Structure formats: structure tokens, C-alpha cells
Amino acid sequence: MTRLPSGGRIDRSAPLKFTFDGREYIGFRGDTLASALLANGVHQVATSIKYGRPRGIMAAGAEDPNALVQLETPFPEPMLSATTVELFDGLVARGLPGQGRLADEPDPARYDAKHVHCDVLVVGAGPAGLSAARDAAREGLRVVLVDDQPEPGGSSLNRAWVARVVGELRSLPEVLVLERTTAFGAYDDGFVLALQKRTDHLGVTDPNVARQRVWRIRAKETVLATGAHERPIVFRDNDRPGIMLAGAARTYLHRHGVLAGSRAVVFTTNDSAYQAAFDLADAGAAIALIVDARPSVPVDLAVAAAEREIEVRAGSVVVGTEGESRISAALVETLGSNDGSRVECDLLLVSGGWNPVVHLFSQARGKLRYAPELGAYVPDGELPTVRVAGAAAGDVPESMALWLVPGGESDSDTRFVDLQRDATVSDVLRAAGAGLRSLEHIKRYTTIGTAHDQGKTSGILAAGITADALGVDLAAQRPTTFRPPYTPVSFAALAGRNRGELHDPVRVTAIHPWHVAHGAEFENVGQWKRPWYYPQPGESMHDAVQRECRAARNGVAMMDGSTLGKIDVQGPDAGAFLDMLYTNMMSNLKPGRIRYGVMCGVDGMVIDDGTVIRVAEDRFVTTTTTGNAAKILEWMEEWLQTEWPHLNVFATSVTEHWATIPLVGPHSRHVLAAVAPGLDVSNDAFGFMTWQDAEVAGIRARVCRISFSGELAYEINVPSWYGLPLWEALISAGADYGITPYGTETMHVLRAEKGYPIIGQETDATVTPQDLGMSWAVSKKKPDFLGKRSFARAENNRPDRKQLVGLLPQDPSVLLPEGAQIIESDHLPEPPVRMLGHVTSSYASAALARTFALALVRSGRERIGETLHVPVGDDVVPVTVTDSVLFDKEGTRRDG
Amino acid sequence: MQLIPCPWCGPREEAEFHYGGQAHVAYPEDPSALSDEDWAKFVFFRENPSGPFAERWTHSAGCRRWFNAVRDTRTHDLLDVYRIDEPRPVIG
């Protein structure tokens, strides 16, 4: 019987059924899976990752290196520590040999995040943390207290005091006490992340309650009262189930009413383990022997042990153990002799001293120093806004520093330093023997400290053993850096609500419902959903795009161009401003007219293009590439604020204010005339690159005569609210002409046939307007504009720059892959192969009745007429270099 | 997550800001008067000191104003922030 009839913080009136490794057991509310297993006499939880050795429960908290489990209900979750899983009714789990399996089903649980700001954040609700929180709260400060346990109090046995302080804290409106909440990362400027497990202990998944919550805490001051972890000692066969940290056995006794064994040996280097021995003895366990590595034992402890008739052997060590799935005996020797004796036991309690939990302090860039009297790293000085209190500050029992019991060498070393990684003393010595000195290197060589527990118990042991092996002072060695997270955090918790459709904002146009209703396939363009093509029943993408292209070239077609970036540029200096931004002149544009423009960076490389319409003397509306709208607005603001604050100009995004519908094709004039009876649509009255305000389908509209296809085309802009009615009016007015909606794919084909580049597809920040064949859009008159000076750089005038050209595969049915490389020879030579450029766009053209491509090719314009080659898989495809304009080079179609 | 003290809004999380490179690199008065080398220095060359560095930031998810800051590149501590039209302050 390992569960005591009374005592502990468990609720014996609430029995919980659970299953571990296929066997059913009973525990109680308040148990962890580890304590419930111990209560049922189960010590072995898993086998080790490399050697398959039985492993058990070594600690009672997050520092445990061994007891990894996989939960199967309510949702499969691997790599949990049995010591931190709260028991619930119906829990099903199994032990893991160091590796888990991710669920192959979607996680139904909700995760979320909350922001909180406070004066004082206290991490840890043990006595030190509770005191700090109470003191701050009494000053009227806003306090957040987080603690990873189900209830505050830490290791305190004075529950009345704990209840009083917690009651006081909870009564204050400015105090937030969070249980089951682990502060896992400390960052700059008082920023701390903490993970709250809100429903894990209930064992149910309620999709309306966040299972776990990431608290994003910004604190003016942080108090770290994170306590200390007990340190193991390395000796031969130190990994058997039943070998446990002394303080952990005490925790299981006092918190869970569990006696972890019936006959225990205690092996210690300090005073603290005596209390564990006495508490277990008082609870009914036999303490076979206390083995104290120190040469002498403090008198008061010797007396207390004698009162309980517990034998104490000073100057002695445990050199090894026996047992299979659980320890059966400890082998004890006097230090420096071979007087081995065998002591039977089912529990070996170990205490090598205490390590202050300095993880968060170190993460917050606090410096650590080695304290030889403790055998541990402690905070070295303070941080401006981070204070450390209690055991975490170094207020822990002094201890003899004993990392490794001498002796025990063998070919198959079983002196484990990192139990989870199955890394032994030999591994550390091998690393040191290989010439590694830095602890960071030894860590990487041996993998010690890289498991789920991040070396909470093994780190200092590896450091100490390394220092001894190298004959250096541990104080002179730099400890490995502590990095977040302190304990594992699931990606689901970090993602929170930002998944599925909330992963990224989805932007849709005013006409979107029509596209959905008419079966459009969509393409993501930035955050926008754009119709890609509109397949009719049974139609392939190729067929649909060919049909849409034919409609635009031969009849009339329309698309939703609302996503086009639009920036309203106003002010008396707007013209002068745009003259500096665009390569061509904008200030001499007359109201009512439109000009195409190119923008470059100061390096002369194209960053965007679009049209500029002049609305009035002091007002322009510019358009940008859909994906560049935000970037170009920032670009304008940057120059206005940083270089030209004297210019009186305001730039405002109006992208979402307008719905934009290009109406394209020879019959577009008839369709527009039908819906805009008041508008003279004749070429004389409404010429190319002009705009007019007019009533279209009864809606106030701005109609621009621009074309991205080479066809007669009108771009009709209306306030977004009227986008859908306008679209429907055009569909119905164009029915007699077979009006055809088209998507981005057809738009791309049509513009590529005309050699119009797409910024970001034909260009990649190394392409000038001249490379694109757009010298006509670069002003010679303006004294300066962004990029102008760079055009005169020698690099930008090299004759072998890559230039935009067309490519016609000699087999008109071969479609080149975009991104394919272009070479000179008709076979693939031995590497290195000289690349002449690459294919930027490639389509099947209905108008040309063949495939074609655009490409950037070295000295491309000089090569027009040449045959080059494109390796595609195992083939080398011959292509003819052409002008980039492949359709209607004379521009005969734009006026209808 | 560092706090950046926007001169207009006060301390805000760094995710609200965009970085703008070295400060006080003025666009040349007359680029056409510069040699290729001097123009290239303006376009491509920036300081990369270990220590205090005057640089530009924009509060793009806030007030959208550009400002200057002096940051210690060794610690990322922002030693000072100032308006775009102010001279670089003397630190320490």
C-alpha cells in the first residue's frame, strides 16, 4: 500500500479511473499521472531512447528527465511529462521511449492568447513569490502572479498561511493570480510569455473554451521566485526506476499522500535530504541507510536520525545499484576505499544539492556565477527591472559539490548524465578527448541538455564533469545559455486563434459573391482572393483560359480589377512629387488625361508601375500593382517625411474605396454605350488614355480608357458599394455580345502577348526600365527623379545586361516552365553551364495559336532571331528569340 | 519583444515598426554632379558600427511617422529617439 490513508492535497472522495500502458488504475483528483502511478506501485514509465533501459519517475515537476508519456485521450498528444500531467477521469496514456507521434487528426481544441500589463509580475507562488506578490499588492500596485501548479503554495507546508495570503491577493481587484501557468520565456523590456493550461486537467475538449492560453505579459518589474531543482548525482546504474530525487519523494508524500517506496536508501551531499528521510520514516517507510558523502554529519541531524533508529554513514557514497524494472539494492562504499556493501531497498533517494531555477533570469540577459558552496549557478547581480527572490536567488542548502562518484568505469558505461538522451560520462569524456572545451560545444557533441527537459538536471552535471576532466575551475567556465521556452510549448498554443481562416486576413472585393456563385477558381494575390478563371462545366483550366482570351480579343470580356492598388495623391506640390517618384513626367499631365508610369528605387531598379490619372490641378490618383499597394504608399510617405517635408502633399490609400471593372474587347464600346447613354463613347470624344466621369448603369462612375490587353478597353470605377450592381448590369448589357468574365490567368496571357511586364514576375529588383525596353517611359527632360543618376552607372549600361524578350518554342505545342534557364548550346554541357537568363512568363496563346514565353536574356534584344535553348527535364528545347511584343505590335486594336 | 519609444505615440512593441536603415544619409542635392563612386556610396554603402548607431524607424502600424533613433548595436538598447528633422543627439 503506497497511498496513505490520509494527508496530501488530493481529494480521496473523487476517485479517477485511468489507463496506463493498457492497464487500468485508480487515482484521485489532485494527483499527477506520476503520483497516481507511484500510488499504484508503478515505477517504470518507459524505456530509454538509445539503450532501451527501464526508466521511471525521478522528479515531481517539470525538471523530470525520464517519465515521458503520450496521452491518447481526449486528443493524442506526445512528449508530455507524467510529472506535469494532472490526472483526470478516463485518462489513457502510455510511456514513450523518448520519441512521440504527432496526431494524424486535426486538433479540435481552441487555443488563444491574452495581453496583460502590470506593475509587478511574480513568477512562482511559493513562499517567496507569495510574499513578494502580497507586498506589491499592499502598495496598491497591479500584480500578476503566475504559478505552474494547480494551487499556490509551492513547497510550503504551512497551508493556513498560504490560504491567508492567496485570499488576500484574490480580494484585490488589481491582482491576477494564474494557476497552472508556466512562465516560459523572459524577453526584452519586461516582456514575459506564460502558458496557462486551462482545461487539460478536466480531460475534456470544449471547442468554446480555450484549452491553453498564452499570456503575453508586459511588466514594469518582474520578481522571479522560481525556486530550485534538486540535483542528481552520477554513479553506475543511476537510472533505474525507483531512483528518485529526495525532494520529489517528499513532494509525493506531502502533496499526494504517496509513499514512493517501503524501504529506502538516501544518498546525499547536503542536509536537505535528511528531512525527506525523516518525513518518509514518519509516514511509515523504512529508511535502510542514509549515505552522506560529506566527511561528517551535522550533530542535530545525527541526533534526529538516531531518534528514528536510522543508520547514517558519513564519508560514503552509492557506487552502483541492482534491479531490473525497479531498484532492488544500492551498493555503498566509503569514499576512497573498496569496502563495498549491498543494501536492499526499493527506493533510492538522491540529493546532490540544489540548483536555483535561473532560466528566466538568464533569458532576460541576467549574468550567472558559479557558487562553489552550493555547487550551482546563481544570479550574478541584478537586472534593472528583474529581481530574484527565495531559492531562485541562491537561498538553498549548502552542499558538497559531487557530480560523479569515482569509479564505475566500464566499456558499456551506465553512469548516465542526461537520462533522456542516454548520454553517459564516457560521452562527456569522449567530447573532451576530442578537444572540445566550451560547454556549448560539449552540449552539441553529446546532445546533453537538448531533450524536452533542456538539461534542467543534467546541465550542471555535464559542466562539472567536463571541468574536472579538463582540470579547470568550473567558475571559469561559461555556462550554456538558457533559451526559451523553459518547458515545451505546443505550436497549437503559440498559433492560438491564428489558424485556419484566421491565419491571415482574407481580402475580397465587393463583387466576390458573384465570382463564388459562378464557380470561379481563386488565386491568392497577397491577402486578396482573385478570380483565377471561370471554368464552365467539364472545362479544363486550359480550355477556360483559351475561351476567355478569345472573348477578350474577338468579342467582349470583363474582369474584377478592384484589387488594383489606388493611392490618392493631393496637394499643391503633388505634380512635383510625382515627377520625383516616376521615371517619366507627371506634372505636365492635363486634368482628364492618364499616363502610364514606372517607379524605380534610387538604384535605378523598377519597383512598381501603374497608371496616373490627373483629377485636378492639385489631385492625382495613381494605381499600383495589387501586391505592392501598401509598399508604394509607404514609399511615398517615406520620401515625403524624410527628404521632402517641404512638399505639400498627402498620399492616401483608396484601394478599397473603388470597385474597378475593366471592360475589354472590340465590342466593349457597344456594351458601355448601352449602360452609359449619356456618355459619348466614340474614339474622338473619348480617346485613349483619357478619363471621364459619367453615369454608368445609373451609378456615378469614373471611366478610364486604358488597356492592359491591347484591345479597345474601358476601366470603369465606382464606389465599392456599387461594384456588384455595376458588374451585374454589364453582364446583362453584354449578354447579346456573349460577354465573358475572365480571371487573372487570362489577364496575364493577354498582357504577355503584348509584352507588358508584371512587376515582380518579369522583374526581380535587378531590372531597369531600359532592360524592360521601356526607355520611352524614362524622361530625358527632368533634371532628377529617383533612379535617374543610377541609369548612368557603368553597370547599368553593360551591353550584356539581361533584357526582356519573347521566346517562341520551335515546337509550337511545347509550354516552357516559368523559371526555366536559357542556354546557348543545343545540348547540356558539362557544368558550370553558362546561363543566359530565365523564362519569366509562359503561356498557351489563343490569339497566336501556339505557346510563347517572355524571358530575361543576356543581350536579349541583340539576339532577336537567334535560336537559344531551354533545358526542360531531360530535353533541351530550341526556342527562337523575338521581340517582347508578340501580338498586334502596331497597336491597331486599341481604338476598336 | 522590445519596446520602441515612438516620439509621437510613446513606447510600443517593435512589431509595429519598420526599420529604415542608417539615419542622416541625405538624398544628394544634385545627384548628376556626383561621380559614380560618390553616387554608389550614397546608394549602397552604410555604416555598420559596433556600438551607438543613428538609424531610421517608421511606426508603420501606428502613427506612420518616421523618426530617428540611436541604438547600441551590441545590446539593441535604444539610447534615444528624436524627430526626423532634429540633429543627432549627443549620447552619454
Tab-separated table of N, CA and C in Angstrom, chain A residues 33 94 177 184 204 384 517 534 538 555 587 589-590 642 660 681 822 835 883:
chain	number	residue	atom	x	y	z
A	33	LEU	N	-0.250	12.285	-13.120
A	33	LEU	CA	-0.150	10.923	-13.627
A	33	LEU	C	0.985	10.202	-12.905
A	94	ARG	N	0.368	6.208	-22.435
A	94	ARG	CA	1.380	5.144	-22.455
A	94	ARG	C	2.759	5.783	-22.411
A	177	VAL	N	-4.211	36.227	-10.192
A	177	VAL	CA	-3.477	35.024	-9.809
A	177	VAL	C	-3.797	33.940	-10.831
A	184	PHE	N	7.334	30.805	-19.539
A	184	PHE	CA	8.318	30.009	-20.285
A	184	PHE	C	9.345	30.850	-21.030
A	204	VAL	N	-11.407	17.117	-20.981
A	204	VAL	CA	-12.458	17.260	-21.994
A	204	VAL	C	-12.028	18.360	-22.958
A	384	PRO	N	17.927	45.661	-14.267
A	384	PRO	CA	17.196	46.882	-13.897
A	384	PRO	C	15.751	46.606	-13.469
A	517	ALA	N	-20.476	32.487	-56.725
A	517	ALA	CA	-21.712	31.898	-57.247
A	517	ALA	C	-21.528	31.377	-58.666
A	534	TYR	N	-12.817	31.128	-64.823
A	534	TYR	CA	-14.206	30.721	-64.560
A	534	TYR	C	-14.517	29.473	-65.388
A	538	GLY	N	-17.212	20.890	-67.019
A	538	GLY	CA	-16.424	19.988	-67.845
A	538	GLY	C	-15.200	20.626	-68.483
A	555	GLY	N	-14.543	39.466	-78.929
A	555	GLY	CA	-15.876	39.915	-78.569
A	555	GLY	C	-15.801	40.950	-77.470
A	587	SER	N	3.918	66.006	-64.012
A	587	SER	CA	3.391	67.342	-63.683
A	587	SER	C	2.750	68.015	-64.895
A	589	LEU	N	0.921	66.442	-67.071
A	589	LEU	CA	-0.303	65.717	-67.454
A	589	LEU	C	-1.490	66.659	-67.253
A	590	LYS	N	-2.400	66.682	-68.225
A	590	LYS	CA	-3.549	67.582	-68.113
A	590	LYS	C	-4.675	66.885	-67.363
A	642	THR	N	10.825	62.175	-44.933
A	642	THR	CA	12.244	62.197	-44.586
A	642	THR	C	13.065	63.118	-45.471
A	660	THR	N	-13.394	48.273	-59.393
A	660	THR	CA	-12.825	48.579	-60.705
A	660	THR	C	-13.098	47.422	-61.658
A	681	VAL	N	-19.085	57.651	-76.380
A	681	VAL	CA	-18.013	56.662	-76.298
A	681	VAL	C	-17.178	56.613	-77.580
A	822	ILE	N	18.000	29.479	-69.561
A	822	ILE	CA	18.215	29.571	-71.012
A	822	ILE	C	19.710	29.447	-71.281
A	835	MET	N	24.503	30.380	-67.961
A	835	MET	CA	23.074	30.686	-68.077
A	835	MET	C	22.920	32.053	-68.719
A	883	ASP	N	10.982	39.769	-80.427
A	883	ASP	CA	10.601	40.977	-79.711
A	883	ASP	C	9.639	40.585	-78.577
